[in-house]
Every structure is written in structure tokens, then in C-alpha cells.
PDB file of C-alpha atoms and ligand atoms in Angstrom:
ATOM      1  CA  UNK A  12      -6.420  18.935  19.834  1.00 77.00           C
ATOM      2  CA  UNK A  13      -5.849  15.204  20.146  1.00 89.00           C
ATOM      3  CA  UNK A  14      -4.526  13.302  17.173  1.00 90.00           C
ATOM      4  CA  UNK A  15      -7.863  11.542  16.732  1.00 92.00           C
ATOM      5  CA  UNK A  16      -9.808  14.785  16.480  1.00 94.00           C
ATOM      6  CA  UNK A  17      -7.168  16.378  14.252  1.00 96.00           C
ATOM      7  CA  UNK A  18      -7.289  13.376  11.908  1.00 97.00           C
ATOM      8  CA  UNK A  19     -11.078  13.595  11.780  1.00 97.00           C
ATOM      9  CA  UNK A  20     -11.073  17.354  11.131  1.00 97.00           C
ATOM     10  CA  UNK A  21      -8.459  17.197   8.386  1.00 98.00           C
ATOM     11  CA  UNK A  22      -9.745  14.087   6.648  1.00 98.00           C
ATOM     12  CA  UNK A  23     -13.457  14.904   6.878  1.00 98.00           C
ATOM     13  CA  UNK A  24     -12.794  18.057   4.851  1.00 97.00           C
ATOM     14  CA  UNK A  25     -11.682  16.019   1.827  1.00 98.00           C
ATOM     15  CA  UNK A  26     -14.111  15.317  -1.007  1.00 98.00           C
ATOM     16  CA  UNK A  27     -12.705  13.351  -3.959  1.00 97.00           C
ATOM     17  CA  UNK A  28      -9.300  14.749  -3.070  1.00 98.00           C
ATOM     18  CA  UNK A  29      -6.685  15.345  -5.748  1.00 98.00           C
ATOM     19  CA  UNK A  30      -3.117  14.096  -5.500  1.00 98.00           C
ATOM     20  CA  UNK A  31      -2.042  17.463  -4.102  1.00 98.00           C
ATOM     21  CA  UNK A  32      -4.911  17.634  -1.593  1.00 98.00           C
ATOM     22  CA  UNK A  33      -4.105  14.179  -0.264  1.00 98.00           C
ATOM     23  CA  UNK A  34      -0.468  15.047   0.226  1.00 98.00           C
ATOM     24  CA  UNK A  35      -1.419  18.321   1.837  1.00 98.00           C
ATOM     25  CA  UNK A  36      -3.651  16.450   4.302  1.00 98.00           C
ATOM     26  CA  UNK A  37      -0.727  14.237   5.323  1.00 98.00           C
ATOM     27  CA  UNK A  38       1.495  17.303   5.725  1.00 98.00           C
ATOM     28  CA  UNK A  39      -1.159  19.007   7.866  1.00 97.00           C
ATOM     29  CA  UNK A  40      -1.434  15.926  10.059  1.00 98.00           C
ATOM     30  CA  UNK A  41       2.345  15.752  10.425  1.00 97.00           C
ATOM     31  CA  UNK A  42       2.113  12.327  12.044  1.00 97.00           C
ATOM     32  CA  UNK A  43       5.319  10.876  13.456  1.00 96.00           C
ATOM     33  CA  UNK A  44       6.048   7.540  15.056  1.00 95.00           C
ATOM     34  CA  UNK A  45       5.770   9.194  18.474  1.00 94.00           C
ATOM     35  CA  UNK A  46       2.112   9.961  17.781  1.00 95.00           C
ATOM     36  CA  UNK A  47       1.299   6.295  17.309  1.00 94.00           C
ATOM     37  CA  UNK A  48       1.052   4.246  20.441  1.00 85.00           C
ATOM     38  CA  UNK A  49       0.318   0.526  20.173  1.00 88.00           C
ATOM     39  CA  UNK A  50       1.577  -0.172  16.698  1.00 93.00           C
ATOM     40  CA  UNK A  51       0.297  -3.443  15.278  1.00 92.00           C
ATOM     41  CA  UNK A  52       2.996  -6.080  15.757  1.00 92.00           C
ATOM     42  CA  UNK A  53       4.222  -7.604  12.470  1.00 88.00           C
ATOM     43  CA  UNK A  54       2.507 -10.927  11.883  1.00 85.00           C
ATOM     44  CA  UNK A  55       4.483 -14.108  11.362  1.00 86.00           C
ATOM     45  CA  UNK A  56       4.511 -15.164   7.726  1.00 93.00           C
ATOM     46  CA  UNK A  57       2.991 -11.934   6.433  1.00 95.00           C
ATOM     47  CA  UNK A  58       4.816  -8.829   5.130  1.00 97.00           C
ATOM     48  CA  UNK A  59       3.071  -6.403   7.448  1.00 97.00           C
ATOM     49  CA  UNK A  60       0.383  -5.888   9.988  1.00 96.00           C
ATOM     50  CA  UNK A  61      -1.855  -2.885   9.621  1.00 96.00           C
ATOM     51  CA  UNK A  62      -4.070  -0.760  11.746  1.00 96.00           C
ATOM     52  CA  UNK A  63      -6.833   1.416  10.429  1.00 96.00           C
ATOM     53  CA  UNK A  64      -6.478   4.886  11.958  1.00 96.00           C
ATOM     54  CA  UNK A  65      -9.429   6.514  10.245  1.00 97.00           C
ATOM     55  CA  UNK A  66     -11.899   5.847   7.471  1.00 97.00           C
ATOM     56  CA  UNK A  67     -14.822   7.710   5.979  1.00 97.00           C
ATOM     57  CA  UNK A  68     -16.527   7.489   2.574  1.00 98.00           C
ATOM     58  CA  UNK A  69     -13.726   9.434   0.894  1.00 98.00           C
ATOM     59  CA  UNK A  70     -10.459   8.315   2.453  1.00 98.00           C
ATOM     60  CA  UNK A  71      -8.752   5.793   4.692  1.00 98.00           C
ATOM     61  CA  UNK A  72      -5.629   6.247   6.794  1.00 98.00           C
ATOM     62  CA  UNK A  73      -3.631   3.187   7.807  1.00 97.00           C
ATOM     63  CA  UNK A  74      -0.374   2.477   9.550  1.00 97.00           C
ATOM     64  CA  UNK A  75       1.638  -0.592   8.578  1.00 97.00           C
ATOM     65  CA  UNK A  76       4.373  -2.246  10.579  1.00 97.00           C
ATOM     66  CA  UNK A  77       6.608  -4.430   8.409  1.00 97.00           C
ATOM     67  CA  UNK A  78       8.209  -7.823   8.914  1.00 96.00           C
ATOM     68  CA  UNK A  79      11.208  -8.948   6.862  1.00 94.00           C
ATOM     69  CA  UNK A  80       9.001 -10.282   4.073  1.00 96.00           C
ATOM     70  CA  UNK A  81       8.252  -8.339   0.942  1.00 96.00           C
ATOM     71  CA  UNK A  82       4.654  -7.807  -0.063  1.00 97.00           C
ATOM     72  CA  UNK A  83       3.368  -9.165  -3.358  1.00 98.00           C
ATOM     73  CA  UNK A  84       3.170  -6.863  -6.374  1.00 98.00           C
ATOM     74  CA  UNK A  85      -0.272  -5.282  -6.210  1.00 98.00           C
ATOM     75  CA  UNK A  86      -2.366  -2.325  -7.224  1.00 97.00           C
ATOM     76  CA  UNK A  87      -4.726  -0.297  -5.046  1.00 98.00           C
ATOM     77  CA  UNK A  88      -7.859  -0.892  -7.125  1.00 96.00           C
ATOM     78  CA  UNK A  89      -9.460   2.385  -8.127  1.00 97.00           C
ATOM     79  CA  UNK A  90      -7.817   4.288  -5.293  1.00 98.00           C
ATOM     80  CA  UNK A  91      -4.862   6.601  -5.370  1.00 98.00           C
ATOM     81  CA  UNK A  92      -2.856   7.703  -2.422  1.00 98.00           C
ATOM     82  CA  UNK A  93       0.362   8.525  -0.645  1.00 98.00           C
ATOM     83  CA  UNK A  94       2.685   6.399   1.441  1.00 98.00           C
ATOM     84  CA  UNK A  95       4.795   8.177   4.042  1.00 98.00           C
ATOM     85  CA  UNK A  96       7.780   6.384   5.546  1.00 98.00           C
ATOM     86  CA  UNK A  97       7.642   6.968   9.302  1.00 98.00           C
ATOM     87  CA  UNK A  98      10.664   4.876  10.169  1.00 97.00           C
ATOM     88  CA  UNK A  99      13.221   2.743   8.383  1.00 97.00           C
ATOM     89  CA  UNK A 100      13.825   2.551   4.660  1.00 97.00           C
ATOM     90  CA  UNK A 101      11.544   1.006   2.081  1.00 97.00           C
ATOM     91  CA  UNK A 102      12.665  -0.684  -1.105  1.00 97.00           C
ATOM     92  CA  UNK A 103       9.876   0.074  -3.550  1.00 98.00           C
ATOM     93  CA  UNK A 104       9.582  -1.665  -6.907  1.00 98.00           C
ATOM     94  CA  UNK A 105       7.370  -0.192  -9.614  1.00 98.00           C
ATOM     95  CA  UNK A 106       5.878  -2.245 -12.438  1.00 97.00           C
ATOM     96  CA  UNK A 107       4.395  -1.642 -15.837  1.00 96.00           C
ATOM     97  CA  UNK A 108       1.005  -3.278 -16.410  1.00 93.00           C
ATOM     98  CA  UNK A 109       0.861  -5.650 -19.378  1.00 91.00           C
ATOM     99  CA  UNK A 110      -2.800  -6.426 -20.124  1.00 86.00           C
ATOM    100  CA  UNK A 111      -3.322 -10.131 -19.535  1.00 88.00           C
ATOM    101  CA  UNK A 112       0.353 -10.720 -18.826  1.00 93.00           C
ATOM    102  CA  UNK A 113       2.486 -10.430 -15.729  1.00 94.00           C
ATOM    103  CA  UNK A 114       3.493  -6.854 -14.920  1.00 95.00           C
ATOM    104  CA  UNK A 115       7.088  -6.019 -15.876  1.00 95.00           C
ATOM    105  CA  UNK A 116       9.474  -4.389 -13.428  1.00 96.00           C
ATOM    106  CA  UNK A 117      10.252  -0.807 -14.438  1.00 97.00           C
ATOM    107  CA  UNK A 118      12.571   0.296 -11.636  1.00 97.00           C
ATOM    108  CA  UNK A 119      13.105   0.134  -7.914  1.00 97.00           C
ATOM    109  CA  UNK A 120      14.084   2.851  -5.478  1.00 97.00           C
ATOM    110  CA  UNK A 121      14.745   3.390  -1.809  1.00 97.00           C
ATOM    111  CA  UNK A 122      12.443   5.559   0.275  1.00 97.00           C
ATOM    112  CA  UNK A 123      13.993   6.749   3.482  1.00 97.00           C
ATOM    113  CA  UNK A 124      12.237   7.998   6.592  1.00 97.00           C
ATOM    114  CA  UNK A 125      10.306  11.173   5.766  1.00 97.00           C
ATOM    115  CA  UNK A 126       9.750  10.300   2.103  1.00 97.00           C
ATOM    116  CA  UNK A 127       6.281  10.571   0.546  1.00 98.00           C
ATOM    117  CA  UNK A 128       5.549   8.199  -2.316  1.00 97.00           C
ATOM    118  CA  UNK A 129       2.541   8.680  -4.611  1.00 98.00           C
ATOM    119  CA  UNK A 130       0.705   5.607  -5.901  1.00 97.00           C
ATOM    120  CA  UNK A 131      -1.618   6.464  -8.804  1.00 97.00           C
ATOM    121  CA  UNK A 132      -4.807   4.524  -9.544  1.00 97.00           C
ATOM    122  CA  UNK A 133      -4.112   1.087 -11.051  1.00 94.00           C
ATOM    123  CA  UNK A 134      -0.343   1.435 -10.600  1.00 96.00           C
ATOM    124  CA  UNK A 135       1.407  -1.771  -9.542  1.00 98.00           C
ATOM    125  CA  UNK A 136       4.192  -1.831  -6.976  1.00 98.00           C
ATOM    126  CA  UNK A 137       5.658  -3.895  -4.177  1.00 98.00           C
ATOM    127  CA  UNK A 138       7.499  -2.874  -1.025  1.00 98.00           C
ATOM    128  CA  UNK A 139       9.806  -4.368   1.511  1.00 97.00           C
ATOM    129  CA  UNK A 140      11.955  -3.316   4.378  1.00 96.00           C
ATOM    130  CA  UNK A 141      15.378  -2.414   2.981  1.00 96.00           C
ATOM    131  CA  UNK A 142      17.237  -3.520   6.096  1.00 90.00           C
ATOM    132  CA  UNK A 143      16.516  -6.293   8.568  1.00 84.00           C
ATOM    133  CA  UNK A 144      18.265  -4.340  11.280  1.00 85.00           C
ATOM    134  CA  UNK A 145      15.660  -1.616  11.670  1.00 88.00           C
ATOM    135  CA  UNK A 146      11.901  -1.491  11.894  1.00 93.00           C
ATOM    136  CA  UNK A 147       9.895  -0.099   9.061  1.00 96.00           C
ATOM    137  CA  UNK A 148       6.622   1.689   9.677  1.00 97.00           C
ATOM    138  CA  UNK A 149       4.646   3.338   6.900  1.00 98.00           C
ATOM    139  CA  UNK A 150       1.564   5.554   6.873  1.00 98.00           C
ATOM    140  CA  UNK A 151      -0.906   5.217   4.002  1.00 98.00           C
ATOM    141  CA  UNK A 152      -3.608   7.650   2.940  1.00 98.00           C
ATOM    142  CA  UNK A 153      -5.845   6.395   0.136  1.00 98.00           C
ATOM    143  CA  UNK A 154      -8.874   7.797  -1.616  1.00 98.00           C
ATOM    144  CA  UNK A 155     -11.384   6.309  -1.856  1.00 98.00           C
ATOM    145  CA  UNK A 156     -10.844   3.490   0.682  1.00 98.00           C
ATOM    146  CA  UNK A 157      -9.275   0.593  -1.210  1.00 97.00           C
ATOM    147  CA  UNK A 158     -11.507  -2.097  -2.603  1.00 96.00           C
ATOM    148  CA  UNK A 159     -10.877  -4.621  -5.366  1.00 96.00           C
ATOM    149  CA  UNK A 160      -7.112  -4.687  -4.946  1.00 97.00           C
ATOM    150  CA  UNK A 161      -5.283  -6.941  -7.397  1.00 97.00           C
ATOM    151  CA  UNK A 162      -2.396  -9.043  -6.090  1.00 98.00           C
ATOM    152  CA  UNK A 163       0.065 -10.818  -8.388  1.00 97.00           C
ATOM    153  CA  UNK A 164       1.871 -14.116  -7.931  1.00 97.00           C
ATOM    154  CA  UNK A 165       4.735 -14.420 -10.407  1.00 95.00           C
ATOM    155  CA  UNK A 166       5.293 -18.110  -9.700  1.00 95.00           C
ATOM    156  CA  UNK A 167       1.665 -18.956 -10.302  1.00 95.00           C
ATOM    157  CA  UNK A 168       1.636 -16.483 -13.220  1.00 96.00           C
ATOM    158  CA  UNK A 169      -1.680 -15.316 -11.859  1.00 96.00           C
ATOM    159  CA  UNK A 170      -3.492 -12.327 -10.471  1.00 97.00           C
ATOM    160  CA  UNK A 171      -6.189 -12.266  -7.840  1.00 97.00           C
ATOM    161  CA  UNK A 172      -8.741  -9.657  -6.905  1.00 97.00           C
ATOM    162  CA  UNK A 173      -8.725  -9.902  -3.138  1.00 97.00           C
ATOM    163  CA  UNK A 174     -11.312  -9.141  -0.483  1.00 96.00           C
ATOM    164  CA  UNK A 175     -10.936  -5.937   1.519  1.00 94.00           C
ATOM    165  CA  UNK A 176      -9.647  -7.750   4.602  1.00 91.00           C
ATOM    166  CA  UNK A 177      -6.696  -9.207   2.660  1.00 94.00           C
ATOM    167  CA  UNK A 178      -3.441  -7.292   2.384  1.00 95.00           C
ATOM    168  CA  UNK A 179      -0.831  -7.204  -0.366  1.00 97.00           C
ATOM    169  CA  UNK A 180      -0.184 -10.931  -0.388  1.00 96.00           C
ATOM    170  CA  UNK A 181      -1.626 -13.966  -2.101  1.00 97.00           C
ATOM    171  CA  UNK A 182      -4.773 -14.807  -0.106  1.00 95.00           C
ATOM    172  CA  UNK A 183      -4.394 -17.588   2.427  1.00 91.00           C
ATOM    173  CA  UNK A 184      -8.132 -18.131   2.690  1.00 92.00           C
ATOM    174  CA  UNK A 185     -10.334 -19.138  -0.197  1.00 93.00           C
ATOM    175  CA  UNK A 186     -12.912 -16.611   1.002  1.00 95.00           C
ATOM    176  CA  UNK A 187     -10.412 -13.802   0.365  1.00 96.00           C
ATOM    177  CA  UNK A 188     -10.153 -14.694  -3.327  1.00 96.00           C
ATOM    178  CA  UNK A 189     -12.758 -12.628  -5.113  1.00 96.00           C
ATOM    179  CA  UNK A 190     -11.515 -13.563  -8.572  1.00 96.00           C
ATOM    180  CA  UNK A 191      -8.428 -15.432  -9.740  1.00 96.00           C
ATOM    181  CA  UNK A 192      -7.040 -14.709 -13.204  1.00 95.00           C
ATOM    182  CA  UNK A 193      -4.450 -16.777 -15.076  1.00 95.00           C
ATOM    183  CA  UNK A 194      -1.953 -14.564 -16.902  1.00 95.00           C
ATOM    184  CA  UNK A 195       0.298 -14.995 -19.928  1.00 87.00           C
ATOM    185  CA  UNK A 196       4.038 -15.219 -19.276  1.00 81.00           C
ATOM    186  CA  UNK A 197       5.397 -12.885 -21.938  1.00 73.00           C
ATOM    187  CA  UNK A 198       2.717 -10.393 -22.863  1.00 68.00           C
ATOM    188  CA  UNK A 199       3.563  -7.269 -24.831  1.00 68.00           C
ATOM    189  CA  UNK A 200       3.353  -3.847 -23.158  1.00 70.00           C
ATOM    190  CA  UNK A 201      -0.061  -2.140 -23.353  1.00 63.00           C
ATOM    191  CA  UNK A 202      -0.390   0.529 -26.039  1.00 59.00           C
TER     192      UNK A 202
HETATM  193 FE1  FE2 B 217       0.621  -0.649  -2.076  1.00 59.32          FE
END
């Protein structure tokens, strides 16, 4: 079976998949860097370039090829999903949401090649390549396909709901800003 047909078979069987079912799908696919010809080249000035490998009503599978820039802290809207490190090491920072304030950093950790990282609905994180000397490629399986992602800019002290064609960075185009929200600097943690 070709990768394309395997991806379709495995992912089309998922209906509102649970955390475990999503991870199991990635394990069944067992995708490695060797399976992925023509990776998207990292784009200048942006943290990563992405390529959609598959999408249906329930899930989307993307590969991301990283530059040396970190992405902005962001959530994945109402989607949850897994990130699999295909090559390199990721430095992942996890935040606590603070209502109308800026998220607060909880911890950061390194994810080496082969690691699976779960991102729950509404959770905020950011990622970057841990070393400039190696490439970093990550595979992302989300359910449902991400829409209404929120991106944070700590300097602007603002959040922005971005359009689906925008990645985890502050939108460059006005048309990618669905809604901009000014935040408070020192908000208390949510109860
Ligand atoms: Fe993310």
C-alpha cells in the first residue's frame, strides 16, 4: 500500500477520535522522514513551512519544516492533537491561560526525534528548533482540523484569532486577522 492510501485508510476510520485513538493512528502510520519526499522548504522570516498531507472532516495531518525562528505562543482552537518529532529536537514551552491576560509560562521541555507530544484543546504552547545545526521536521495530527487558532504577541500584549491559512505567528496580512484582542499585563490565574 502506498503511503497516501495508508494515510487515507487509517485516518478515514476516525470519528471524533479520542487522545488515545489519535496517537494510535500515528503509530499505525509509522511515518518517518524517509516517507516524505519534497518537504516544504522553511520560509524566510517565518518559523516553519507546512504541507498538508491529508484532511477530512474529522482530522488533518500536516508536516512542518522549521527555520531557526520560534513560533508564537498559540493554541489550536477547539482541536486537540499529537505532534511527532520526525527529526531534530524541539524546545517546547507550555503556558497557563490567564483569562484576559497574557498566558504565563509553566515549563519548557525538549522533545527529541521519536517523541510524541499531546496538545489538548485550548492549551497554549510554542515551539522552536533546539539546535541551529540540525533540521527539525514535525508531524502534526489534529482533530478536528484546526480553525480559530489564537496567537499571542507578548510585546503587543495582545492575542489574535487568525485565519486558517495563517500559522503560529502574528499575522502579516490584515486579512489573516479574524479578531484582535488587547490583553492585561498581569492577570491572575483562572480559577
Ligand atoms: Fe501548536
